[in-house]
Structure formats: C-alpha cells, structure tokens
mmCIF file of C-alpha atoms and ligand atoms in Angstrom:
data_model
loop_
_atom_site.group_PDB
_atom_site.id
_atom_site.type_symbol
_atom_site.label_atom_id
_atom_site.label_comp_id
_atom_site.label_asym_id
_atom_site.label_seq_id
_atom_site.Cartn_x
_atom_site.Cartn_y
_atom_site.Cartn_z
ATOM 1 C CA MET A 1 -72.333 -30.944 58.180
ATOM 2 C CA ALA A 2 -71.670 -29.406 62.130
ATOM 3 C CA ASP A 3 -75.660 -27.968 62.783
ATOM 4 C CA GLU A 4 -77.876 -25.568 60.482
ATOM 5 C CA VAL A 5 -75.628 -22.447 59.913
ATOM 6 C CA GLN A 6 -73.316 -24.612 58.016
ATOM 7 C CA HIS A 7 -69.665 -24.499 60.467
ATOM 8 C CA TRP A 8 -66.437 -26.974 59.836
ATOM 9 C CA ARG A 9 -64.957 -27.146 62.857
ATOM 10 C CA VAL A 10 -61.268 -27.289 61.906
ATOM 11 C CA THR A 11 -58.759 -29.058 64.644
ATOM 12 C CA TYR A 12 -55.352 -28.068 65.145
ATOM 13 C CA ASN A 13 -54.004 -31.018 63.919
ATOM 14 C CA ASP A 14 -56.101 -30.739 59.919
ATOM 15 C CA ILE A 15 -53.935 -28.237 59.550
ATOM 16 C CA HIS A 16 -50.438 -29.125 60.048
ATOM 17 C CA ASN A 17 -51.674 -32.839 58.719
ATOM 18 C CA LEU A 18 -52.626 -29.710 55.431
ATOM 19 C CA ILE A 19 -49.182 -27.994 55.249
ATOM 20 C CA ARG A 20 -47.725 -31.634 56.206
ATOM 21 C CA LYS A 21 -49.279 -32.743 52.415
ATOM 22 C CA ALA A 22 -49.154 -29.414 50.764
ATOM 23 C CA THR A 23 -45.222 -28.064 51.609
ATOM 24 C CA PRO A 24 -43.321 -30.382 49.620
ATOM 25 C CA SER A 25 -45.160 -29.032 46.731
ATOM 26 C CA ILE A 26 -44.834 -25.088 47.292
ATOM 27 C CA GLY A 27 -41.300 -26.160 48.400
ATOM 28 C CA ALA A 28 -39.613 -27.952 45.212
ATOM 29 C CA GLU A 29 -41.789 -25.432 42.926
ATOM 30 C CA PHE A 30 -42.148 -22.654 44.370
ATOM 31 C CA ASN A 31 -38.945 -22.413 46.858
ATOM 32 C CA PRO A 32 -39.867 -19.156 49.045
ATOM 33 C CA ASP A 33 -37.080 -17.679 50.830
ATOM 34 C CA LEU A 34 -40.054 -15.977 52.322
ATOM 35 C CA LEU A 35 -43.318 -16.147 53.757
ATOM 36 C CA VAL A 36 -46.449 -13.122 54.816
ATOM 37 C CA ALA A 37 -48.670 -14.125 56.673
ATOM 38 C CA ILE A 38 -51.842 -12.324 56.283
ATOM 39 C CA GLY A 39 -53.087 -12.499 60.545
ATOM 40 C CA GLY A 40 -54.442 -13.455 63.148
ATOM 41 C CA GLY A 41 -55.682 -16.234 60.652
ATOM 42 C CA GLY A 42 -52.933 -16.455 58.650
ATOM 43 C CA PHE A 43 -49.756 -17.090 61.391
ATOM 44 C CA PHE A 44 -50.241 -19.971 63.060
ATOM 45 C CA PRO A 45 -50.356 -22.216 59.117
ATOM 46 C CA ALA A 46 -47.236 -19.714 58.221
ATOM 47 C CA ARG A 47 -45.025 -20.976 60.742
ATOM 48 C CA VAL A 48 -46.417 -24.665 61.218
ATOM 49 C CA MET A 49 -45.235 -24.094 57.164
ATOM 50 C CA ARG A 50 -41.859 -23.265 58.392
ATOM 51 C CA THR A 51 -41.111 -25.986 59.825
ATOM 52 C CA PHE A 52 -41.842 -28.079 57.264
ATOM 53 C CA LEU A 53 -40.028 -25.894 54.974
ATOM 54 C CA ARG A 54 -37.047 -25.762 56.300
ATOM 55 C CA GLU A 55 -36.828 -29.706 56.717
ATOM 56 C CA GLN A 56 -36.985 -30.331 52.646
ATOM 57 C CA THR A 57 -34.381 -27.197 51.947
ATOM 58 C CA ASP A 58 -31.647 -25.640 52.800
ATOM 59 C CA LYS A 59 -33.473 -21.843 53.952
ATOM 60 C CA LYS A 60 -33.155 -22.142 57.431
ATOM 61 C CA ALA A 61 -33.261 -19.034 58.188
ATOM 62 C CA LEU A 62 -36.050 -18.560 56.945
ATOM 63 C CA GLN A 63 -37.933 -15.621 57.394
ATOM 64 C CA ILE A 64 -41.802 -14.685 59.008
ATOM 65 C CA GLN A 65 -43.233 -11.054 58.244
ATOM 66 C CA ALA A 66 -46.850 -10.327 59.131
ATOM 67 C CA ILE A 67 -49.034 -7.919 57.390
ATOM 68 C CA GLY A 68 -53.118 -7.360 58.867
ATOM 69 C CA LEU A 69 -55.329 -7.305 57.072
ATOM 70 C CA SER A 70 -59.689 -6.984 58.186
ATOM 71 C CA LEU A 71 -62.442 -7.382 56.045
ATOM 72 C CA TYR A 72 -65.052 -8.879 58.604
ATOM 73 C CA GLU A 73 -63.576 -7.769 62.018
ATOM 74 C CA PRO A 74 -65.075 -4.284 62.450
ATOM 75 C CA VAL A 75 -62.261 -2.347 63.801
ATOM 76 C CA GLU A 76 -61.947 0.311 66.195
ATOM 77 C CA GLY A 77 -62.735 3.743 63.246
ATOM 78 C CA THR A 78 -63.810 1.636 61.064
ATOM 79 C CA SER A 79 -68.439 2.349 59.660
ATOM 80 C CA ALA A 80 -70.897 -0.214 59.135
ATOM 81 C CA GLU A 81 -70.366 0.102 55.979
ATOM 82 C CA GLN A 82 -66.947 -0.449 55.173
ATOM 83 C CA ILE A 83 -67.102 -3.460 57.603
ATOM 84 C CA GLY A 84 -66.604 -6.819 54.964
ATOM 85 C CA ASN A 85 -67.124 -4.352 51.714
ATOM 86 C CA GLU A 86 -63.338 -2.609 51.945
ATOM 87 C CA VAL A 87 -60.314 -4.401 53.562
ATOM 88 C CA ILE A 88 -58.427 -1.917 55.718
ATOM 89 C CA ARG A 89 -54.552 -2.518 56.664
ATOM 90 C CA THR A 90 -54.453 -2.853 60.137
ATOM 91 C CA GLN A 91 -50.399 -3.906 59.970
ATOM 92 C CA TRP A 92 -47.899 -3.428 57.682
ATOM 93 C CA LEU A 93 -44.744 -4.300 56.928
ATOM 94 C CA GLY A 94 -43.115 -1.136 58.251
ATOM 95 C CA PRO A 95 -41.151 1.968 55.895
ATOM 96 C CA ASP A 96 -38.753 -1.111 53.118
ATOM 97 C CA SER A 97 -41.357 -3.027 52.577
ATOM 98 C CA GLY A 98 -40.327 -3.204 49.215
ATOM 99 C CA LYS A 99 -36.865 -3.513 50.134
ATOM 100 C CA LEU A 100 -37.829 -7.166 52.350
ATOM 101 C CA LEU A 101 -39.442 -7.780 48.804
ATOM 102 C CA VAL A 102 -37.408 -7.159 46.012
ATOM 103 C CA GLY A 103 -35.541 -10.081 44.673
ATOM 104 C CA LYS A 104 -37.049 -12.710 47.046
ATOM 105 C CA HIS A 105 -39.866 -15.684 46.095
ATOM 106 C CA ASN A 106 -42.457 -14.598 48.670
ATOM 107 C CA LEU A 107 -45.521 -16.254 49.431
ATOM 108 C CA ILE A 108 -48.445 -15.276 50.925
ATOM 109 C CA VAL A 109 -49.237 -17.331 54.061
ATOM 110 C CA ASP A 110 -53.379 -17.328 54.690
ATOM 111 C CA GLU A 111 -56.114 -19.591 56.629
ATOM 112 C CA VAL A 112 -59.093 -18.550 53.856
ATOM 113 C CA ASP A 113 -59.851 -18.225 50.793
ATOM 114 C CA ASP A 114 -63.226 -16.359 50.860
ATOM 115 C CA THR A 115 -64.394 -14.265 48.638
ATOM 116 C CA ARG A 116 -60.646 -13.605 48.074
ATOM 117 C CA LYS A 117 -61.160 -9.983 47.855
ATOM 118 C CA THR A 118 -57.598 -10.120 51.293
ATOM 119 C CA LEU A 119 -55.193 -12.153 48.995
ATOM 120 C CA HIS A 120 -55.818 -9.359 45.996
ATOM 121 C CA TYR A 121 -55.538 -6.458 48.159
ATOM 122 C CA ALA A 122 -51.640 -7.868 49.860
ATOM 123 C CA LEU A 123 -50.026 -8.781 46.810
ATOM 124 C CA SER A 124 -51.557 -5.738 44.733
ATOM 125 C CA GLU A 125 -50.700 -4.036 47.583
ATOM 126 C CA LEU A 126 -47.258 -5.906 47.964
ATOM 127 C CA LYS A 127 -46.541 -5.519 44.586
ATOM 128 C CA LYS A 128 -46.520 -1.907 44.577
ATOM 129 C CA ASP A 129 -44.263 -1.908 47.073
ATOM 130 C CA VAL A 130 -42.379 -3.529 45.346
ATOM 131 C CA GLU A 131 -42.493 -0.913 42.200
ATOM 132 C CA VAL A 132 -41.284 1.788 45.052
ATOM 133 C CA GLU A 133 -38.217 -0.105 45.950
ATOM 134 C CA LEU A 134 -37.476 -0.763 42.286
ATOM 135 C CA ALA A 135 -37.232 2.830 41.022
ATOM 136 C CA LYS A 136 -34.523 3.225 44.930
ATOM 137 C CA ARG A 137 -32.540 0.289 42.300
ATOM 138 C CA PRO A 138 -29.904 1.681 39.097
ATOM 139 C CA GLU A 139 -32.269 1.399 35.704
ATOM 140 C CA SER A 140 -29.300 -1.089 34.273
ATOM 141 C CA GLU A 141 -30.582 -4.037 37.680
ATOM 142 C CA ARG A 142 -34.724 -2.571 37.425
ATOM 143 C CA GLU A 143 -35.897 -5.869 35.026
ATOM 144 C CA ALA A 144 -33.402 -8.540 36.347
ATOM 145 C CA LEU A 145 -34.602 -7.546 39.927
ATOM 146 C CA ARG A 146 -38.083 -7.233 38.833
ATOM 147 C CA ALA A 147 -37.924 -11.034 37.695
ATOM 148 C CA ALA A 148 -36.214 -12.253 40.172
ATOM 149 C CA THR A 149 -39.732 -10.382 42.759
ATOM 150 C CA LYS A 150 -42.238 -13.625 43.032
ATOM 151 C CA PHE A 151 -45.500 -13.799 44.420
ATOM 152 C CA GLY A 152 -47.610 -16.720 45.455
ATOM 153 C CA VAL A 153 -50.130 -17.898 47.605
ATOM 154 C CA PHE A 154 -50.496 -20.383 50.294
ATOM 155 C CA VAL A 155 -54.528 -20.503 52.491
ATOM 156 C CA VAL A 156 -55.376 -23.905 54.159
ATOM 157 C CA HIS A 157 -58.744 -24.208 52.700
ATOM 158 C CA ASN A 158 -60.142 -22.471 49.460
ATOM 159 C CA LYS A 159 -63.795 -22.440 49.818
ATOM 160 C CA LYS A 160 -65.467 -23.810 46.219
ATOM 161 C CA LYS A 161 -68.058 -20.313 45.086
ATOM 162 C CA PRO A 162 -67.103 -17.877 43.054
ATOM 163 C CA LYS A 163 -64.706 -15.112 44.067
ATOM 164 C CA LEU A 164 -65.077 -11.764 44.055
ATOM 165 C CA ALA A 165 -61.441 -10.543 42.445
ATOM 166 C CA GLU A 166 -59.325 -12.465 40.939
ATOM 167 C CA LEU A 167 -54.977 -12.342 41.345
ATOM 168 C CA PRO A 168 -52.979 -11.871 38.738
ATOM 169 C CA GLU A 169 -52.789 -14.383 35.261
ATOM 170 C CA GLY A 170 -49.317 -17.214 36.435
ATOM 171 C CA THR A 171 -49.491 -16.590 40.047
ATOM 172 C CA PRO A 172 -48.397 -19.876 41.974
ATOM 173 C CA TYR A 173 -51.135 -20.950 44.282
ATOM 174 C CA TYR A 174 -51.147 -23.089 46.629
ATOM 175 C CA THR A 175 -54.501 -24.646 48.828
ATOM 176 C CA GLY A 176 -54.193 -27.643 51.406
ATOM 177 C CA GLU A 177 -58.349 -27.667 50.750
ATOM 178 C CA GLU A 178 -60.753 -27.123 48.727
ATOM 179 C CA VAL A 179 -63.985 -26.309 50.580
ATOM 180 C CA ASP A 180 -67.466 -26.513 50.461
ATOM 181 C CA ASP A 181 -68.581 -22.613 51.228
ATOM 182 C CA LEU A 182 -69.172 -22.681 54.703
ATOM 183 C CA TRP A 183 -68.133 -20.936 57.957
ATOM 184 C CA LEU A 184 -64.764 -22.320 59.031
ATOM 185 C CA ASP A 185 -64.821 -22.344 62.834
ATOM 186 C CA TYR A 186 -60.220 -22.681 63.538
ATOM 187 C CA PRO A 187 -59.029 -23.778 67.175
ATOM 188 C CA TRP A 188 -57.228 -19.855 67.693
ATOM 189 C CA GLU A 189 -60.837 -18.683 68.036
ATOM 190 C CA ALA A 190 -61.722 -20.628 70.487
ATOM 191 C CA THR A 191 -62.446 -20.665 73.828
ATOM 192 C CA ASP A 192 -62.844 -24.854 74.858
ATOM 193 C CA ILE A 193 -59.985 -26.610 72.578
ATOM 194 C CA GLU A 194 -61.620 -29.548 73.872
ATOM 195 C CA GLY A 195 -65.354 -28.786 73.278
ATOM 196 C CA HIS A 196 -63.727 -27.608 69.948
ATOM 197 C CA ASP A 197 -61.625 -30.846 68.984
ATOM 198 C CA LYS A 198 -64.820 -32.929 70.663
ATOM 199 C CA LEU A 199 -67.270 -31.519 68.092
ATOM 200 C CA ALA A 200 -65.114 -31.809 65.535
ATOM 201 C CA ALA A 201 -64.882 -35.428 66.059
ATOM 202 C CA GLN A 202 -69.018 -35.526 65.988
ATOM 203 C CA ASP A 203 -69.053 -33.549 62.777
ATOM 204 C CA ARG A 204 -66.590 -36.217 61.528
ATOM 205 C CA ALA A 205 -68.363 -39.036 62.694
ATOM 206 C CA SER A 206 -71.973 -38.077 62.132
ATOM 207 C CA LEU A 207 -70.524 -37.522 57.918
ATOM 208 C CA SER A 208 -69.185 -41.068 57.639
HETATM 209 P P1 5GP B 1 -61.558 -13.089 51.933
HETATM 210 O O1 5GP B 1 -60.887 -11.938 52.222
HETATM 211 O O2 5GP B 1 -61.054 -14.169 50.895
HETATM 212 O O3 5GP B 1 -63.670 -12.744 51.409
HETATM 213 O O4 5GP B 1 -61.968 -13.421 53.987
HETATM 214 C C1 5GP B 1 -60.417 -14.045 53.641
HETATM 215 C C2 5GP B 1 -60.912 -13.358 55.383
HETATM 216 O O5 5GP B 1 -61.905 -13.872 56.123
HETATM 217 C C3 5GP B 1 -59.965 -14.128 55.446
HETATM 218 O O6 5GP B 1 -58.324 -14.659 56.343
HETATM 219 C C4 5GP B 1 -61.261 -14.807 56.928
HETATM 220 O O7 5GP B 1 -60.296 -13.988 57.943
HETATM 221 C C5 5GP B 1 -61.976 -14.195 56.936
HETATM 222 N N1 5GP B 1 -62.687 -15.369 56.667
HETATM 223 C C6 5GP B 1 -63.610 -15.785 55.395
HETATM 224 N N2 5GP B 1 -64.348 -17.232 55.908
HETATM 225 C C7 5GP B 1 -64.317 -17.696 56.491
HETATM 226 C C8 5GP B 1 -64.922 -18.452 57.493
HETATM 227 O O8 5GP B 1 -64.708 -19.582 56.786
HETATM 228 N N3 5GP B 1 -64.150 -18.980 58.729
HETATM 229 C C9 5GP B 1 -63.379 -18.217 59.802
HETATM 230 N N4 5GP B 1 -63.084 -17.736 60.655
HETATM 231 N N5 5GP B 1 -62.747 -16.921 59.147
HETATM 232 C C10 5GP B 1 -63.300 -16.329 58.084
#
C-alpha cells in the first residue's frame, strides 16, 4: 500500500474507467432520470456518469442536482463533537425539492461509502421531501406517484467494513469498486496532480 497510514491514491482516469464500467448496468436496470450528486466528492463522478448515460440512453437532457453534506469536514458553526458523528446539510435542493424528485428514478451519487451515514441521511431526507410533495397532490394520484418514485445509489468506492447505517432494503446499490478499509486520496484533493498520479503509479507498481 501507499504508506504506513494506509492511504490509497486514486487518479481521475481510475475514476473515469470505474464509472465507464459501472454505467451500462445502471442504465439498463435503474435507468436514472435525475442524478443527485453529494458534494463535493460526488460532483465529478456524477458529471462523468452523465456522459456515459447520455450515450447509452435517450435521456439527453439528464440533469444533475447537487446536495451538500458534511460528516468529516469541519463547517462553520460546527462543534468538535459533531464532526464525524453527525451529518450536516450545507446545501439542499431548494424549497421544491420533492417536486424535482417525484415520479423519477433518482440516482444518488457519491465518491465513497465509508460508514454509510451520509448515504443513509441523504436517502431518508430526500424521501421525506417526496412525501411533502405527495401530500400536496390529489389523493387519487398519490400511490401511483409514490410507486413511480425510485431512489438508487452509486458510489465509486465502497469500503468493505461494518456500516453504521443501513439503506432501506431493496435500494438499488451500485459501486465502481469494493475496496479495503483504507483512506482514499482523491485527485481533486491534490494540489500537485502530476505528483499525485506519479505516486499512484508507484503504489500500483509496488503491489505488482
Ligand atoms: P460516510 O458517511 O459513508 O462515513 O462517509 C462519506 C463521506 O466521508 C464521503 O462522502 C467523503 O467525503 C468522506 N470520506 C469517507 N472515507 C473517505 C476516504 O477514504 N477518503 C476521502 N477523501 N474521503 C472520505
């Protein structure tokens, strides 16, 4: 592995290729109408996935919406105890969140599933927004709209470890790669991308 603290460096090309490989089954099975990127790590993966989904499906206008959630990053006004324990909203879909989601196949996209707390929070809060929207619709339409509204998850990496939260049973779940419980260094966190890529190549060479 990369060094003593068990970091694993991931390159832009690694991520692009994992998404390229994962997308055909996502397009065929879940067929997303909307990508909900969890920022900041989900932004780049969602954008890349849209390229492949547009190629595969007829949804040329496939939209990406963004939500901001923070578990590890200190955000202003956050106490030390909250960091790493609680999921904090830093950005949401806006007052009409439920309206954007209702009746659609919504794929939540993030870079990594670690403890699963972030995904659990995102999914349960987005579902609440759907219920708020459904309550505004005529009762006769509600059940059909609820049934037509689907949530799925895509993460580039899933860490093989016990999770601290679960997703509702049957939630379509896709991952680019299952990885050991290491700290992943993503390319968008690097200030020297050439140095990052060089070290990533060395990590791989040392494994082979
Ligand atoms: P979870 O809620 O699943 O514990 O964590 C999700 C968030 O924690 C991710 O969206 C990411 O921001 C951060 N995170 C967890 N593990 C890693 C990692 O190995 N590398 C990096 N860069 N971020 C991580």
